[in-house]
Coordinates of N, CA and C in Angstrom, one line a residue:
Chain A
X1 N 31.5 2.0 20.3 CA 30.1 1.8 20.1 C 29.4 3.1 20.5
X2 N 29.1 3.9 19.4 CA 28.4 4.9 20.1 C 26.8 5.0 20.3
X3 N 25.9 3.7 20.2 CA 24.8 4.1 20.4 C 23.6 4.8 19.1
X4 N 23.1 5.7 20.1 CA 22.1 6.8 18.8 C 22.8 7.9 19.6
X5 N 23.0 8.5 18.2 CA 23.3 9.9 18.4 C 22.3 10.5 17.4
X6 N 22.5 11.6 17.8 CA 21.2 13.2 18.1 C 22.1 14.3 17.5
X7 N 21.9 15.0 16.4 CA 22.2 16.3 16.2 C 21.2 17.3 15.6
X8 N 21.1 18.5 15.8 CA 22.3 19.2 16.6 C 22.1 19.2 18.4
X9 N 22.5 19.3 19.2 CA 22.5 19.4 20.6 C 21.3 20.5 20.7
X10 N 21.2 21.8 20.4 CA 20.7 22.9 20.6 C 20.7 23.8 18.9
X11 N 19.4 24.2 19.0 CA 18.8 24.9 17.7 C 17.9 26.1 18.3
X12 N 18.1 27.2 17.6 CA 17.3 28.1 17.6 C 16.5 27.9 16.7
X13 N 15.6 28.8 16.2 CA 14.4 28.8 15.4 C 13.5 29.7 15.4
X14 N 13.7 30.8 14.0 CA 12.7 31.4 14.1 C 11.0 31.1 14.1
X15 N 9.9 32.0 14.0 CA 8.7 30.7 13.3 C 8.6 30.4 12.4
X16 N 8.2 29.7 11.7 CA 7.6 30.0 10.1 C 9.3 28.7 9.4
X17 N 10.4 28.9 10.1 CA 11.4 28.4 9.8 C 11.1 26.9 9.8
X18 N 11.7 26.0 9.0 CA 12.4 24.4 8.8 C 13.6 23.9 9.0
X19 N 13.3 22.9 9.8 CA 14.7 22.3 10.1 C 14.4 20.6 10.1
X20 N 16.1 19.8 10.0 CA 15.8 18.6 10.6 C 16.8 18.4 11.5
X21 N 15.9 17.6 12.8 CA 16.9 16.6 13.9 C 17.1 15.6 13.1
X22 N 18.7 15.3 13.2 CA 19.4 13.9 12.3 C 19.3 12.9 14.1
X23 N 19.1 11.9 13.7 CA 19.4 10.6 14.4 C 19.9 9.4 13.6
X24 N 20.8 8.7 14.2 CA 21.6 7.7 13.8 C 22.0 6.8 14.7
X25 N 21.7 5.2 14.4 CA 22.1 4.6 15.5 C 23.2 3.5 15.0
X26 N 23.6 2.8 15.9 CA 25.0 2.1 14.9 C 24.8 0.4 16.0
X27 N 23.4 0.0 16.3 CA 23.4 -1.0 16.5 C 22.5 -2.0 16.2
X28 N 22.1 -1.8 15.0 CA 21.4 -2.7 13.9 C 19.8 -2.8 14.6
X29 N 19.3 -1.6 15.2 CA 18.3 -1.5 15.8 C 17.0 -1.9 14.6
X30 N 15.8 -2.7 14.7 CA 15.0 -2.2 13.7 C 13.8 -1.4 14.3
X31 N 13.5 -0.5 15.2 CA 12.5 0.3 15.8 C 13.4 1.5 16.1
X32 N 12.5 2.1 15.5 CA 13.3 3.6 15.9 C 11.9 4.5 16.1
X33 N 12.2 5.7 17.3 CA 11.1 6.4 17.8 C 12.0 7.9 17.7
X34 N 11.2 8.7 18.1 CA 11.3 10.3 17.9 C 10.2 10.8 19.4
X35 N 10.2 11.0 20.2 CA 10.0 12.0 21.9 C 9.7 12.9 21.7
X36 N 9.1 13.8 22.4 CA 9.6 15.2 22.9 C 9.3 14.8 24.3
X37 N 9.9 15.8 24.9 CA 9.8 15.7 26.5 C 9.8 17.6 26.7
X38 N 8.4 17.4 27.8 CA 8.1 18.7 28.4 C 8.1 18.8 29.7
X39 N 8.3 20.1 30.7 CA 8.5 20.2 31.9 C 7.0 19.5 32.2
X40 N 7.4 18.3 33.5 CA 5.9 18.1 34.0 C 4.9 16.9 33.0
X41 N 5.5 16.8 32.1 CA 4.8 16.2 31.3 C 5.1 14.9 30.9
X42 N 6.6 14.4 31.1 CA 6.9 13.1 30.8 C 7.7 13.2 29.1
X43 N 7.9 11.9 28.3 CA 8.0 11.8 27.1 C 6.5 11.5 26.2
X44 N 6.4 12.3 25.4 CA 5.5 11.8 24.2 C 6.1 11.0 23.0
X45 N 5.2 9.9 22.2 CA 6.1 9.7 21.4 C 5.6 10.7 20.0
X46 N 5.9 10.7 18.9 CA 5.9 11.6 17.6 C 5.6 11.0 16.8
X47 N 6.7 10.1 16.4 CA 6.9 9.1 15.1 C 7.6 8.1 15.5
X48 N 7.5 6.8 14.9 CA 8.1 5.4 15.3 C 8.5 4.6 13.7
X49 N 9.1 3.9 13.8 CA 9.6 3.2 12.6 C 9.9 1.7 13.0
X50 N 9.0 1.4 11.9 CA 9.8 -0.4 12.3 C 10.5 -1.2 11.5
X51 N 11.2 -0.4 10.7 CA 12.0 -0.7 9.7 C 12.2 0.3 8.5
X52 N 13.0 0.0 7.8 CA 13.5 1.1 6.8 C 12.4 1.2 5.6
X53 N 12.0 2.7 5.5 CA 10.6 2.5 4.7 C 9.3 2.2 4.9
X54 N 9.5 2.2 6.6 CA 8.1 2.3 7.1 C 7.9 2.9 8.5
X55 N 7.4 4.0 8.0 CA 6.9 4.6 9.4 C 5.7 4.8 10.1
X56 N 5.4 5.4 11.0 CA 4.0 5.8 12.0 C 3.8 6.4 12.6
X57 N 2.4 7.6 12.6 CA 2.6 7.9 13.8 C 1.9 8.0 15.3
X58 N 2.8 8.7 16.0 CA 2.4 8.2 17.7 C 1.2 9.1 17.9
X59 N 1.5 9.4 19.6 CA 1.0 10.5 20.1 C 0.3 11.8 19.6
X60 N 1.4 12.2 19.1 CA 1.8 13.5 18.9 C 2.8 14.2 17.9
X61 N 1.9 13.3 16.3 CA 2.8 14.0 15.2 C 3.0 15.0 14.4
X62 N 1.7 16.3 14.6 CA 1.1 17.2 14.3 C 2.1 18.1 13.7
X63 N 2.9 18.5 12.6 CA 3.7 19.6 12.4 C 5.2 19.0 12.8
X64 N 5.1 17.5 12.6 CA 6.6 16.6 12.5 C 6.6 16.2 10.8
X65 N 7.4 15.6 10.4 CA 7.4 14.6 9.4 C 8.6 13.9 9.4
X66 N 8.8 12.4 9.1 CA 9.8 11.8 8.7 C 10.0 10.8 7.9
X67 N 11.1 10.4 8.2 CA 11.3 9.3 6.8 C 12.7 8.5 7.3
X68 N 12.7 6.9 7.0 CA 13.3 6.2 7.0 C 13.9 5.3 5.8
X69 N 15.2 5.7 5.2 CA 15.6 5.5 4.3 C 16.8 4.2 4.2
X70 N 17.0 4.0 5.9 CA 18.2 3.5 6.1 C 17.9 2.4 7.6
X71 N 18.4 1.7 7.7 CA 18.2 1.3 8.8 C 18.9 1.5 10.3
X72 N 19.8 2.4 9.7 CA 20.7 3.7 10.9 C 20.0 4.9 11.2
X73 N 19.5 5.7 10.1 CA 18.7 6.8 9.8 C 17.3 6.8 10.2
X74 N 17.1 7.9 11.5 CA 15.8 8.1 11.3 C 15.4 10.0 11.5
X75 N 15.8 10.6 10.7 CA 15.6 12.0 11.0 C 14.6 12.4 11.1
X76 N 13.9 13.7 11.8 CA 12.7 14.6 11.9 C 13.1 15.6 11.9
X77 N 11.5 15.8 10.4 CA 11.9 17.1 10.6 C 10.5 17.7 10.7
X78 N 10.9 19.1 11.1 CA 9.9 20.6 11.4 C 9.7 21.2 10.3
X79 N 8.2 21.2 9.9 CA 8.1 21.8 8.7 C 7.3 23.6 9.5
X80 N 7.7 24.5 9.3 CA 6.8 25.6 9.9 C 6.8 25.7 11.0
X81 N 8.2 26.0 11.8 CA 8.3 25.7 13.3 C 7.3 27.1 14.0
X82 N 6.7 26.1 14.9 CA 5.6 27.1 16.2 C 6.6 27.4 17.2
X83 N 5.9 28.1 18.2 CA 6.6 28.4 19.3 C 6.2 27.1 20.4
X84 N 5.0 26.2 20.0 CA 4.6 25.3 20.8 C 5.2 23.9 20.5
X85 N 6.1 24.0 19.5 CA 7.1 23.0 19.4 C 8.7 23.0 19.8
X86 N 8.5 24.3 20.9 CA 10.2 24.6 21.8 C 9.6 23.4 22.9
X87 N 11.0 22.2 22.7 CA 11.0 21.0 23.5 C 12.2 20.9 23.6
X88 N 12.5 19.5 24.4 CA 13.8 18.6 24.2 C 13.3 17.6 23.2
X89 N 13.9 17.4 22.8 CA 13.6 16.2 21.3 C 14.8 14.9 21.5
X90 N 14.2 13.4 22.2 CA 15.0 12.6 22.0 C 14.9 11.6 20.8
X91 N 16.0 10.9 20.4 CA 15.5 9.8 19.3 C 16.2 8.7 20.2
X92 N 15.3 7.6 20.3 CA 15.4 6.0 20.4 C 15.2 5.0 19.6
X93 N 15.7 4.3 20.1 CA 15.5 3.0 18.6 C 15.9 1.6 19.9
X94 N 15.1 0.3 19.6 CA 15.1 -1.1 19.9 C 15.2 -2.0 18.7
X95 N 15.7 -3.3 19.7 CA 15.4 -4.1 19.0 C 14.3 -4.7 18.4
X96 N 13.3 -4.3 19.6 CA 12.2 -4.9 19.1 C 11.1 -3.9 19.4
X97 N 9.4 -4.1 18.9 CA 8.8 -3.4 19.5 C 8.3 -3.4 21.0
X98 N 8.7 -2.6 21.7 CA 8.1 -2.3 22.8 C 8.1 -3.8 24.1
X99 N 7.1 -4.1 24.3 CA 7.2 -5.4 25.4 C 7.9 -5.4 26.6
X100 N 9.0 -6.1 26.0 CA 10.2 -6.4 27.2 C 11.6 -5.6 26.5
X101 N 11.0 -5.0 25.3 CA 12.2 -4.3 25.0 C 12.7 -3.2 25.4
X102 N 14.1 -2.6 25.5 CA 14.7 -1.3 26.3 C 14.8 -0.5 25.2
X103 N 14.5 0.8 25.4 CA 14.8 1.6 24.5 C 16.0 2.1 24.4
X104 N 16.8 2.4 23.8 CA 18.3 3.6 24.2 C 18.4 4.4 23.5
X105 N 18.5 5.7 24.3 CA 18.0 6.8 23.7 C 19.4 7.9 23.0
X106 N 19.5 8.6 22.9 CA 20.1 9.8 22.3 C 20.1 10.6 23.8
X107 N 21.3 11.7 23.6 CA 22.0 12.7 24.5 C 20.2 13.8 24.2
X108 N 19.8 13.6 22.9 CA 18.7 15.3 22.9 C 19.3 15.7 22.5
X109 N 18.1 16.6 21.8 CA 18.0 18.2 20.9 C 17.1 19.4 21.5
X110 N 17.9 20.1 22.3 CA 16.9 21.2 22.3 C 16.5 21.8 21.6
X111 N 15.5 22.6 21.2 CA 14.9 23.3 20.3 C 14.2 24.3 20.6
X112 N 14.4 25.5 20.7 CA 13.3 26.8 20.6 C 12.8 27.8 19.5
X113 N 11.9 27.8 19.8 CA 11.2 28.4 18.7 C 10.7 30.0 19.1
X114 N 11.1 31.0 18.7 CA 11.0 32.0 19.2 C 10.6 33.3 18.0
Chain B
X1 N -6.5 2.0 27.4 CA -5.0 2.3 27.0 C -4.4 2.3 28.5
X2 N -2.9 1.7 28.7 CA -2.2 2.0 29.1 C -1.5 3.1 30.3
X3 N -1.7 3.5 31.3 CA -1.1 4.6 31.4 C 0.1 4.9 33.4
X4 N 0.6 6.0 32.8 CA 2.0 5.5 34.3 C 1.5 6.9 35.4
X5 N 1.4 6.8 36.4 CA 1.5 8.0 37.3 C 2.7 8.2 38.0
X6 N 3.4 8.9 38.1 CA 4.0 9.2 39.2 C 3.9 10.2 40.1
X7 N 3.7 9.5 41.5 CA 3.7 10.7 42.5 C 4.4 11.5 42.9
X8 N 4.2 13.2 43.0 CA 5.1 14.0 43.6 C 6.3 13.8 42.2
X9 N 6.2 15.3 41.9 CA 7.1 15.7 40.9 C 8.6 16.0 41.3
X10 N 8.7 16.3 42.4 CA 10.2 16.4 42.8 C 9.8 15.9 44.3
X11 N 11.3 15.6 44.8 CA 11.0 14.3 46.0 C 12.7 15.0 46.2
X12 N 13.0 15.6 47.6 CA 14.4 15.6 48.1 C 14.4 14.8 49.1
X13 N 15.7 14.0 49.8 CA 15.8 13.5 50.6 C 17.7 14.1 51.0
X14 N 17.9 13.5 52.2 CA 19.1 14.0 52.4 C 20.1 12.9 52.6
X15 N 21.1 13.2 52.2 CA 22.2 12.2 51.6 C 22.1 11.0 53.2
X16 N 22.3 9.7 52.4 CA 22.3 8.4 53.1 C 20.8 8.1 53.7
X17 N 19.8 8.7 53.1 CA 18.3 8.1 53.8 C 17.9 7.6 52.2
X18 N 16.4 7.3 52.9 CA 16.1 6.0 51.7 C 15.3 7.0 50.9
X19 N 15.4 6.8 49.6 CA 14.5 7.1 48.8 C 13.8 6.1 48.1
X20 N 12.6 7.0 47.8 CA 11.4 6.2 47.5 C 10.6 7.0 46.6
X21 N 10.5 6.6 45.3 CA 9.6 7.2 44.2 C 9.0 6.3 43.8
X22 N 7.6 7.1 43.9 CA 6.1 6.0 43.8 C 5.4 6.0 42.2
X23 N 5.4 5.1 41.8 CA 4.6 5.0 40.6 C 3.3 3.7 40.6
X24 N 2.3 4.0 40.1 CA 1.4 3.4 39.7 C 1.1 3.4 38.3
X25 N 0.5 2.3 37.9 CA -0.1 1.8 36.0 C -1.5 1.2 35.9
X26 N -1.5 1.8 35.1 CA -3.3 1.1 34.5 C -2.8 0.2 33.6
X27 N -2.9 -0.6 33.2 CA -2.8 -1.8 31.6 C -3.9 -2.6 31.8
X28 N -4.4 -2.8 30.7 CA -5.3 -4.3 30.5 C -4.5 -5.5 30.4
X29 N -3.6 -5.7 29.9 CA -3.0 -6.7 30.0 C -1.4 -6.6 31.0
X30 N -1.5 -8.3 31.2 CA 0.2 -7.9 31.9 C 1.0 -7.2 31.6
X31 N 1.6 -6.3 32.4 CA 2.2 -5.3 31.8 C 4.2 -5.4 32.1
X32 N 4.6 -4.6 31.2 CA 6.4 -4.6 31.4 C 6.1 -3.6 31.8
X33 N 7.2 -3.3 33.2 CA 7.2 -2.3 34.2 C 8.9 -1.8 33.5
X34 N 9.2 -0.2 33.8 CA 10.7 0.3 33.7 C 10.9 1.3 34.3
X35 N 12.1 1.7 34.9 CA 12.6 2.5 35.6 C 13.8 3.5 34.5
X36 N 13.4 4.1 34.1 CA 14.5 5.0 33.8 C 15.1 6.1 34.2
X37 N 16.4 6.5 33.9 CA 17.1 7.4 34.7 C 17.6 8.6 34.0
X38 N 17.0 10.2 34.0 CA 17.6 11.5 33.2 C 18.9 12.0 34.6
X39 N 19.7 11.6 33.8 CA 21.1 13.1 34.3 C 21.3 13.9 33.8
X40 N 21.1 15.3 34.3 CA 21.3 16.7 33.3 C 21.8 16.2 32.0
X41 N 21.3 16.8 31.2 CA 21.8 17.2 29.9 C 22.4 15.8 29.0
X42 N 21.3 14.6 29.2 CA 21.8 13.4 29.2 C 20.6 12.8 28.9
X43 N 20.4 11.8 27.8 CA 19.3 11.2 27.7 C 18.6 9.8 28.9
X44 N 17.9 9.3 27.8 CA 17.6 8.3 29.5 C 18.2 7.3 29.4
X45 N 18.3 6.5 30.7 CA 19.5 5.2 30.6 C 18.3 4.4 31.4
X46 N 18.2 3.0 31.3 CA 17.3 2.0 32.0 C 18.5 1.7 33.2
X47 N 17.2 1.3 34.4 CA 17.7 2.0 35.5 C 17.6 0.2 35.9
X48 N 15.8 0.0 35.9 CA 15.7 -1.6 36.2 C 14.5 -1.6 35.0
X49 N 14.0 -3.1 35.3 CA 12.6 -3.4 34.2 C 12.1 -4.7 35.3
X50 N 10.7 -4.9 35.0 CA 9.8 -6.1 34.9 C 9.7 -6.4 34.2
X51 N 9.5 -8.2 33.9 CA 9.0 -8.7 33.0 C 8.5 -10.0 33.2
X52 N 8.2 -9.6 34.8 CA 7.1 -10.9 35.4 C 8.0 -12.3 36.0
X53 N 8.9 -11.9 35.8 CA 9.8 -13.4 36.4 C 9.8 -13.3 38.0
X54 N 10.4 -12.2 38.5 CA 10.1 -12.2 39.7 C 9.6 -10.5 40.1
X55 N 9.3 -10.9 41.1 CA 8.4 -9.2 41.3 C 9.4 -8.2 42.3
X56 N 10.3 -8.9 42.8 CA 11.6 -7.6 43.0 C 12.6 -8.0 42.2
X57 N 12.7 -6.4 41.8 CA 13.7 -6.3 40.5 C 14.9 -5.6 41.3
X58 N 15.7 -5.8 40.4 CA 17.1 -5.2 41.3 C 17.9 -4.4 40.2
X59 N 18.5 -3.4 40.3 CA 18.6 -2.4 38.7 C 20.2 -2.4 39.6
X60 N 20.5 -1.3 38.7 CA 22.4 -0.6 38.8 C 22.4 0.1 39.9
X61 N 23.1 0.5 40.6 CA 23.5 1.6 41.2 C 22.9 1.5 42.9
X62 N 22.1 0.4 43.0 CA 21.7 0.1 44.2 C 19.9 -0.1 44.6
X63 N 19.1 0.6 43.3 CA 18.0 0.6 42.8 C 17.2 -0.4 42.8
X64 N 16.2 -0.8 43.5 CA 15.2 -1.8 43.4 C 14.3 -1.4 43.0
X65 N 12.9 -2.3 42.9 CA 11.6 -1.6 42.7 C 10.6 -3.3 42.7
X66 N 9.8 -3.0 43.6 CA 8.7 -4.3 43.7 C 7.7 -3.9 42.9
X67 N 7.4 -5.3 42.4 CA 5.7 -5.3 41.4 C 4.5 -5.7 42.4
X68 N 3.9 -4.9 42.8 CA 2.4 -5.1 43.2 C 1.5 -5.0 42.8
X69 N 1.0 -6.3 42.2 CA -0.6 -6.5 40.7 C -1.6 -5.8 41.9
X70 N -1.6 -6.0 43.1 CA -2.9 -5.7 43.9 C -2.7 -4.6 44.2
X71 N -2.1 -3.7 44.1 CA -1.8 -1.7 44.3 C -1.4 -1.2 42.7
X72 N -1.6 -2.3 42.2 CA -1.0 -1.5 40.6 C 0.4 -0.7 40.5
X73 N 1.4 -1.2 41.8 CA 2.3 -0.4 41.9 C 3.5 -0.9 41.4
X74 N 4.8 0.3 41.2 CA 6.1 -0.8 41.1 C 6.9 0.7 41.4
X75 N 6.9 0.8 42.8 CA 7.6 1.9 43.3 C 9.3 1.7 43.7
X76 N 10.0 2.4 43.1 CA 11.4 2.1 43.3 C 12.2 2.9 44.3
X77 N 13.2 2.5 45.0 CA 13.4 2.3 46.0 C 15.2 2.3 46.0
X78 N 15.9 3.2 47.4 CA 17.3 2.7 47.3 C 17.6 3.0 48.7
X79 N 18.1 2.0 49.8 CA 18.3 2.4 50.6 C 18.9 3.6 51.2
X80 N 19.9 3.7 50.9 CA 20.7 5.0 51.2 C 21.1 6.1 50.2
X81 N 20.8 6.9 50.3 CA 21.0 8.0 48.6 C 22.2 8.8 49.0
X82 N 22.6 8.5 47.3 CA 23.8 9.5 47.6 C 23.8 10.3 46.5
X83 N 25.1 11.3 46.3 CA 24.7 12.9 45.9 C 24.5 12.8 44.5
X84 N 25.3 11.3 43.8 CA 25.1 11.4 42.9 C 23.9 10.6 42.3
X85 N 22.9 10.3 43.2 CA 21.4 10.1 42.7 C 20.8 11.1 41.8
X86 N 20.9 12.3 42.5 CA 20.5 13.6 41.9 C 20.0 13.3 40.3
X87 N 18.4 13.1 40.5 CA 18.3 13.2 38.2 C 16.9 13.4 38.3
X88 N 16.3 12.9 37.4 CA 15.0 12.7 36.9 C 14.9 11.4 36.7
X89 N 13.5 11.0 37.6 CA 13.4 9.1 37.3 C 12.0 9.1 36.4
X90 N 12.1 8.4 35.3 CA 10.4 8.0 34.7 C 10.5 6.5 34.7
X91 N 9.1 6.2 35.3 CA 7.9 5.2 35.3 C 8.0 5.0 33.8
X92 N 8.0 3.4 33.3 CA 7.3 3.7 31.7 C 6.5 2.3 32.3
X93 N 5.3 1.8 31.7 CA 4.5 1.2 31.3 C 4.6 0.4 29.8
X94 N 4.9 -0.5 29.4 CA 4.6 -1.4 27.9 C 3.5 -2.3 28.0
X95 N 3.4 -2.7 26.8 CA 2.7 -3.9 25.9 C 3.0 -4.0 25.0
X96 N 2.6 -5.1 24.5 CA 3.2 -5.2 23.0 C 3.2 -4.6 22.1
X97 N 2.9 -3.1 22.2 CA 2.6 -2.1 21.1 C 3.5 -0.7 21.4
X98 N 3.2 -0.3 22.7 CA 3.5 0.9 22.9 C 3.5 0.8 24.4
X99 N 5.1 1.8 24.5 CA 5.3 2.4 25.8 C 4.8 3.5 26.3
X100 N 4.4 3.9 27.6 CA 3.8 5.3 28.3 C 5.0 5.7 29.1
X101 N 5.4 6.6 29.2 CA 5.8 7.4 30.2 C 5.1 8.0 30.9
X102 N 5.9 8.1 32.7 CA 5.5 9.0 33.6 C 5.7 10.2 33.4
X103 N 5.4 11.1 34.0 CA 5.9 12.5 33.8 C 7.1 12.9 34.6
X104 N 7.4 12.0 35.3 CA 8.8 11.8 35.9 C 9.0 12.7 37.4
X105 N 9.9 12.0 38.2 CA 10.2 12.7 39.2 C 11.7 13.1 39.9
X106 N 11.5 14.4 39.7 CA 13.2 15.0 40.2 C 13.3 14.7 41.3
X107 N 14.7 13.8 41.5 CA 15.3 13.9 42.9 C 16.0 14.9 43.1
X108 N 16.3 15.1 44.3 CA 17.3 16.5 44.8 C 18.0 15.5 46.4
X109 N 19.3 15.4 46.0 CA 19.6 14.9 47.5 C 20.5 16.1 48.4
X110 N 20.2 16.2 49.3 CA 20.7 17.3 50.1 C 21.9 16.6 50.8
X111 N 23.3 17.4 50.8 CA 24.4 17.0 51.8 C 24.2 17.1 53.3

């Protein structure tokens, strides 16, 4: 049972460059979320999903985009990476939304933008 | 809206004394309390939760944490710490919509 997994572990990035974090989860989650986490700052959320073909966004989706095609799949991606989007990037997914629900997360993506 | 504080961004104690990481929440409504747990280079794992049944919660590893509606608190707690406490704990706050995170607090336990 592996959970959500997160690739790649670590990305460089020039600016101006595109990329996507893949996430995949393999326990029939239907909520799936997208993080960043900064020193001092906690988790924000990004983007959330509550099923395949519908997404939302949180906090803080400014220069994210995604898409849910699948009910395993929830990738994000960087369109025009800043240097203000060098984070850790986790993806979680539940069963349900939020409430009494647990989230479980992914190992992370670091990311720098340099 | 919603929101988690945690006090004191890093908190050391020295191996076998108690630790204690303090969090407080704002919600309008009753709120689900969580404790989650960062190990280097490791996402988060739930540590304990609230969800109003009883107000001491009891998580893995030795971890408790009390709900107090009248301090707005639900500070967690382990009697004796050991080396492999060592992580990052976040506070999260829910409702039925959305979770908040704390900004979290590093333990450091000293030998």
């Amino acid at each position: 049972n592996a959970g959500v997994t997160q690739t790649p572990k670590f990305r460089i990035l020039k600016i101006g460059q595109s990329m996507t974090l893949q996430c995949t989860q393999d326990m029939n989650h239907n909520y799936m979320y997208w993080y960043r986490q900064d020193p001092g700052m906690g988790l924000k959320l990004i983007y959330y999903s509550v099923g395949a073909g519908i997404t939302d966004k949180g906090e803080v989706p400014n220069g994210y985009n995604v898409s849910r095609s699948t009910t395993e799949d929830f990738p994000l991606r960087l369109e025009l990476a800043a240097p203000s989007q060098t984070s850790v990037y986790f993806c979680a997914s539940s069963y349900g939304r939020s409430g009494a629900n647990v989230l479980t997360f992914g190992a992370g993506s670091r990311l720098t933008v340099l | 809206a919603q929101s988690v504080t945690q006090l004191g961004s890093h908190v050391s104690v020295s191996e076998g004394a108690l630790v204690l990481l303090r969090c407080n929440y704002s919600s309008s409504v009753p709120p689900y309390l969580f404790w989650y747990v960062q190990y280097p280079n490791q996402g988060l794992q739930l540590l304990l939760k609230y969800t109003s049944a009883a107000t001491l919660v009891k998580g893995i590893n030795g971890f408790e944490a009390e709900f107090k509606k009248s301090e707005t608190s639900f500070h967690l707690t382990k009697p004796s710490a050991h080396m492999s406490d060592a992580a990052e704990y976040f506070c999260a706050v829910s409702d039925n919509n959305d979770m908040r995170f704390g900004a979290g607090t590093r333990l450091t336990v000293k030998p």
